[in-house]
CSV table of C-alpha atoms in Angstrom, one decimal:
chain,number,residue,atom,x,y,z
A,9,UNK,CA,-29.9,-41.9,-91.3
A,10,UNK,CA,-30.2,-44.3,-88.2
A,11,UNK,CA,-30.2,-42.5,-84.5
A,12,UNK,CA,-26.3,-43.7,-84.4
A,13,UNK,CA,-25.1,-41.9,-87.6
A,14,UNK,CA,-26.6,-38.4,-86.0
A,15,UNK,CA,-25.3,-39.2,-82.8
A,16,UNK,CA,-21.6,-39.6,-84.5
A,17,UNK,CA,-22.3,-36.5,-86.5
A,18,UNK,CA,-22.8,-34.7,-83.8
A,19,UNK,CA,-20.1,-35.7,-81.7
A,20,UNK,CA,-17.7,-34.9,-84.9
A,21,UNK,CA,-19.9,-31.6,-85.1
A,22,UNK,CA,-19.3,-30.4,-81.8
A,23,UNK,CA,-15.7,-30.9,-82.4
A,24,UNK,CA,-15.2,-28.6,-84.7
A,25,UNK,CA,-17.2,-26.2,-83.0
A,26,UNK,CA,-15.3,-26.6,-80.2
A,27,UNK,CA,-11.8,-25.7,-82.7
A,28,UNK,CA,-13.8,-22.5,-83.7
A,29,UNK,CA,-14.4,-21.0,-80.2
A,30,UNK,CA,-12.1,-17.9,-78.8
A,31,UNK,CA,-12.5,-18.7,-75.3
A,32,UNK,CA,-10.1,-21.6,-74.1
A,33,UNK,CA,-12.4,-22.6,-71.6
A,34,UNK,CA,-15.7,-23.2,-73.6
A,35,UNK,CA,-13.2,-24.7,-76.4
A,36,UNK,CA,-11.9,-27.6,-73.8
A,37,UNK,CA,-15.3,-28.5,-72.4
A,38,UNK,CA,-17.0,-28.9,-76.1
A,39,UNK,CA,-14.2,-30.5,-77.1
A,40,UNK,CA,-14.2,-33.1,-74.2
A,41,UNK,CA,-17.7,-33.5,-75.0
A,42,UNK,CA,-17.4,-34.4,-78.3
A,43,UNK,CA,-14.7,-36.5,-77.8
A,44,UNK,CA,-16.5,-38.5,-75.4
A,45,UNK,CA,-19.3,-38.8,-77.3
A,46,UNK,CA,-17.4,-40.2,-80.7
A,47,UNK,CA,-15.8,-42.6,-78.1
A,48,UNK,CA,-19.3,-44.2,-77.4
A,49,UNK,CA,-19.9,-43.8,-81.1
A,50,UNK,CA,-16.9,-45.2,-82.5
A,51,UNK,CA,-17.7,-47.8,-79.7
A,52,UNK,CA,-20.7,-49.8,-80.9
A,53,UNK,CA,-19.3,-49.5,-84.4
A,54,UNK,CA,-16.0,-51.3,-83.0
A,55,UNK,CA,-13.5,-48.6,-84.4
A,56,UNK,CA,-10.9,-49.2,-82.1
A,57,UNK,CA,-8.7,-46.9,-83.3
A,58,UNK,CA,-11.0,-44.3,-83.3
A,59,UNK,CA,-12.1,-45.3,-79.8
A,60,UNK,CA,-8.1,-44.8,-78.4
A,61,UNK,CA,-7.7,-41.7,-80.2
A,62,UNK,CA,-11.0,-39.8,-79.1
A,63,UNK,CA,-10.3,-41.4,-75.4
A,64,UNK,CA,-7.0,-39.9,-75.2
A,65,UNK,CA,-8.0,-36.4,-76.1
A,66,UNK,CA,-10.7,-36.6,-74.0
A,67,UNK,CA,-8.0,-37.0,-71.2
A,68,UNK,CA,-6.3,-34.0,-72.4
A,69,UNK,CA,-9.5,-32.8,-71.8
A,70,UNK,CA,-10.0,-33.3,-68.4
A,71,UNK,CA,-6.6,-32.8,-67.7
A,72,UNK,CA,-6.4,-29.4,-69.3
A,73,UNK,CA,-10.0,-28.5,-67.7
A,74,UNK,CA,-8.6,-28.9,-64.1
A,75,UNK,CA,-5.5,-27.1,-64.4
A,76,UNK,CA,-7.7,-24.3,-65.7
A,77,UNK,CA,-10.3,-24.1,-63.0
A,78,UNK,CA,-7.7,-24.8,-60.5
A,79,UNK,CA,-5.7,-21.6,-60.7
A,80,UNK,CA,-8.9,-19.4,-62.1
A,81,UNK,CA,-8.6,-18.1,-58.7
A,82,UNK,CA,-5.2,-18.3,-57.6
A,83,UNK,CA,-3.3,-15.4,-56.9
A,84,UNK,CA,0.0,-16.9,-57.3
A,85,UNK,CA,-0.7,-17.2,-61.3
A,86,UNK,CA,-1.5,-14.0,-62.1
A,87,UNK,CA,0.3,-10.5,-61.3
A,88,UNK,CA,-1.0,-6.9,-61.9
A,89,UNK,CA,1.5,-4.5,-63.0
A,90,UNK,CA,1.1,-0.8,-63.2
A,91,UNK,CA,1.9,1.3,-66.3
A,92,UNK,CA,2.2,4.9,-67.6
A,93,UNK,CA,-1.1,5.6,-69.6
A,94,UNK,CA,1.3,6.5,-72.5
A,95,UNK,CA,2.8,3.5,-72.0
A,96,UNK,CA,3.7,2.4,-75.8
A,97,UNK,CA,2.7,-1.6,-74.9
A,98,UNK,CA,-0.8,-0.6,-73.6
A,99,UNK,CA,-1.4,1.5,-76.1
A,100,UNK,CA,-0.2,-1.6,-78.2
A,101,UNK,CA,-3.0,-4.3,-76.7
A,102,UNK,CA,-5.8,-1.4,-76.6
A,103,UNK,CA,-5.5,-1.1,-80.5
A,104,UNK,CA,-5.3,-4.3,-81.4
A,105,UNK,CA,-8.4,-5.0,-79.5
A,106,UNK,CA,-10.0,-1.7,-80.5
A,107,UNK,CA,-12.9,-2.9,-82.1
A,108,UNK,CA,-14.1,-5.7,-79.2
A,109,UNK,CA,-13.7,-2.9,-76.3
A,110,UNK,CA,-15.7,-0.5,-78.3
A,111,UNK,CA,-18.3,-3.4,-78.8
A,112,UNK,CA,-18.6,-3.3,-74.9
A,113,UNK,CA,-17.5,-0.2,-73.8
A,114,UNK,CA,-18.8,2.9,-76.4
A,115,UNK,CA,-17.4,6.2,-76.2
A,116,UNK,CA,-14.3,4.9,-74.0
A,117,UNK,CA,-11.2,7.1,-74.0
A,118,UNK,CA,-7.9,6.2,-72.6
A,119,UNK,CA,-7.0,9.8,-72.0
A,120,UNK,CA,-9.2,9.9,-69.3
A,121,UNK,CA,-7.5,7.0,-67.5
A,122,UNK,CA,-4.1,8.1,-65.6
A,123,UNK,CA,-4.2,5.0,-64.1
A,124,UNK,CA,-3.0,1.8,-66.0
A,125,UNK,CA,-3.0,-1.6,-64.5
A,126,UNK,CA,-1.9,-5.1,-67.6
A,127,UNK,CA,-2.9,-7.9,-65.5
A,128,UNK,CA,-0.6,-10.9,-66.5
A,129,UNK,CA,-0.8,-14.4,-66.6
A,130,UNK,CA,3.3,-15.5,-66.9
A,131,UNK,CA,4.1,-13.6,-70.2
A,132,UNK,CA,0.6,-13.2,-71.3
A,133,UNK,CA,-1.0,-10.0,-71.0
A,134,UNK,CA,-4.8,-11.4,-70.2
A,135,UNK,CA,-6.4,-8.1,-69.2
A,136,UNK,CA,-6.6,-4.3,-68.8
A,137,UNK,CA,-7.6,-2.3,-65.9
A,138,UNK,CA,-8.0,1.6,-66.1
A,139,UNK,CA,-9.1,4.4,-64.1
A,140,UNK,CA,-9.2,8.0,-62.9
A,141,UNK,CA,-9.3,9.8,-59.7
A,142,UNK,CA,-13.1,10.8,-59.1
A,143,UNK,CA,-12.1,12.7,-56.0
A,144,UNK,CA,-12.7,12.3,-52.4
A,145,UNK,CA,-10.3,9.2,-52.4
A,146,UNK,CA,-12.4,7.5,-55.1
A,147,UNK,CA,-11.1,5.6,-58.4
A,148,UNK,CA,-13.8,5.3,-61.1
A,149,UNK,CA,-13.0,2.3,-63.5
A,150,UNK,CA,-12.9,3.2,-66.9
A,151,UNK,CA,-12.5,0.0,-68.2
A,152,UNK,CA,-12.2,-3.6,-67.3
A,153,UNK,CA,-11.4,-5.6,-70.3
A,154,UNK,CA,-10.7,-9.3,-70.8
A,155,UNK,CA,-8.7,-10.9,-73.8
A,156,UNK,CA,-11.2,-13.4,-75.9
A,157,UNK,CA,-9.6,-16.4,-74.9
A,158,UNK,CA,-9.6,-15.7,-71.0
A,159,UNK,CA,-13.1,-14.2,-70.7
A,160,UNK,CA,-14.4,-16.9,-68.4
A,161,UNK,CA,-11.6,-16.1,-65.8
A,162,UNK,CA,-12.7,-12.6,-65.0
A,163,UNK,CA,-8.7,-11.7,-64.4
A,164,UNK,CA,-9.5,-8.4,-63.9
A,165,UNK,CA,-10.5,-9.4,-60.1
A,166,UNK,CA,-7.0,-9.7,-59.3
A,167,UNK,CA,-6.8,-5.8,-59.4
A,168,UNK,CA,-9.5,-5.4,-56.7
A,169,UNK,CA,-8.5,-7.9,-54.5
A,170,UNK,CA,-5.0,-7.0,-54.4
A,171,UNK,CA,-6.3,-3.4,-53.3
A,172,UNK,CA,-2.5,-2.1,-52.5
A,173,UNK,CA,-2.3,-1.2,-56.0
A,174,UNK,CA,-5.1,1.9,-55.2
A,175,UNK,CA,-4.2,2.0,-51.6
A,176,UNK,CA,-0.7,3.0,-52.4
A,177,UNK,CA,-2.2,5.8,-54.8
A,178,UNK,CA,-4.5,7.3,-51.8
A,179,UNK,CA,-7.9,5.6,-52.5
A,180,UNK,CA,-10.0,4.0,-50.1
A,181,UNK,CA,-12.9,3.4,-52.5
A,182,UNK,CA,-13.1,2.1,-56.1
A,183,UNK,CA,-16.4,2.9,-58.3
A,184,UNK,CA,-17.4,0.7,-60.9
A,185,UNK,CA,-17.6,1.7,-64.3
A,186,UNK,CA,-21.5,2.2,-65.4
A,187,UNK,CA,-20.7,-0.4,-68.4
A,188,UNK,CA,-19.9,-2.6,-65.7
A,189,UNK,CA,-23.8,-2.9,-64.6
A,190,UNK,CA,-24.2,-6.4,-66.4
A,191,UNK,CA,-21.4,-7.6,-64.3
A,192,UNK,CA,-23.2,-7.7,-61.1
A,193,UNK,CA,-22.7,-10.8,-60.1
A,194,UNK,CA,-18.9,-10.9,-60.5
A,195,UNK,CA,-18.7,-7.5,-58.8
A,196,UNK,CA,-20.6,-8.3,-55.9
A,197,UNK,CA,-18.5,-11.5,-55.0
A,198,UNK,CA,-15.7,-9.2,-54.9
A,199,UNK,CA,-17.3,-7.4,-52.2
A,200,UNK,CA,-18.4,-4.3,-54.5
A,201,UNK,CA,-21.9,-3.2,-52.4
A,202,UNK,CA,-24.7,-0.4,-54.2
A,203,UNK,CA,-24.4,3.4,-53.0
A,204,UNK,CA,-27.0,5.1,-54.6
A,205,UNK,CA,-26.7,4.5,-58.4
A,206,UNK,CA,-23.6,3.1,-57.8
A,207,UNK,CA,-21.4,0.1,-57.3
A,208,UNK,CA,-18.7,1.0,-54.6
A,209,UNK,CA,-15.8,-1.6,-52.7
A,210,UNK,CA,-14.4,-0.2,-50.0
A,211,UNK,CA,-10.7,-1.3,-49.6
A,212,UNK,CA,-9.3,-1.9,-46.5
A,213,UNK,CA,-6.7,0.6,-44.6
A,214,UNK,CA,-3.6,-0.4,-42.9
């Protein structure tokens, strides 16, 4: 097989991995890559229709890729609502993804978690934030979960920076969840600072 063939192989390979991945942004960029690569391929063995097609999606691409990572930030797409922790469509989204939050979050109980936030992007629910009052004005985060498909947008920020919707309960602090530790990173950009063993944003008071 001559270095061409592989390189054409792979393009078409990372293609259809790009078709089997659950997170919209990873499937766009492999996608993109593949395509431009099978357009190079396609290319020097003059397959001009191939060449148009696999140029076009690549446009899509790009196209689809800045929309994306234009409003990954932008409060104006998303909007947190509060819910009863009985609330039968919650309880809908947590059983249906039952098996990934368990994955991440062992031993979690939603009976524990009076406080119920679906963060929504248009009609999509995209994430769940939960937590309990830990006393002293503090909410403890039970659980910070991420549909699949959206797990590269971290929606569940919306929640903290839009820190009315614990303001208006009484709190003045949020604590992360322990099974938030590998999330430094992300937490710390959202201005969550150590205290002791623990991760702790302090929201601001009118």
């Amino acid at each position: 097989m001559d270095v061409w063939s592989i390189i054409g192989w792979g393009g078409s390979a990372l293609v259809v991995v790009s078709l089997l991945q659950t997170r919209i942004l990873r499937l766009r960029l492999l996608n993109l890559v593949g395509c431009v690569i099978l357009v190079g391929f396609n290319l020097v063995i003059e397959v001009w229709p191939m060449v148009g097609m696999n140029a076009v999606l690549a446009v899509i691409n790009v196209v689809h890729l800045w929309r994306l990572l234009r409003h990954r930030h932008d409060d104006a797409e998303y909007e947190v609502l509060r819910v009863n922790s009985d609330d039968a469509y919650l309880g809908h989204v947590l059983a249906t993804h039952a098996r990934d939050i368990s994955r991440f979050n062992p031993g979690f109980a939603l009976s524990a978690s009076p406080y119920a936030f679906l963060v929504q992007r248009g009609e999509r629910t995209i994430g769940v934030v939960l937590a309990h009052d830990a006393g002293q004005g503090r909410a403890q985060i039970d659980l910070d979960y991420v549909l699949p498909k959206y797990r590269d947008f971290t929606p569940g920020e919306f929640v903290y920076r839009r820190s009315d919707v614990f303001t208006d309960q009484g709190f003045h602090q949020v604590l992360a969840s322990p099974r938030m530790r590998d999330s430094s990173p992300y937490l710390n950009r959202l201005g969550f600072h150590p205290e002791g063993d623990t991760l702790v944003l302090d929201l601001p008071q009118d």
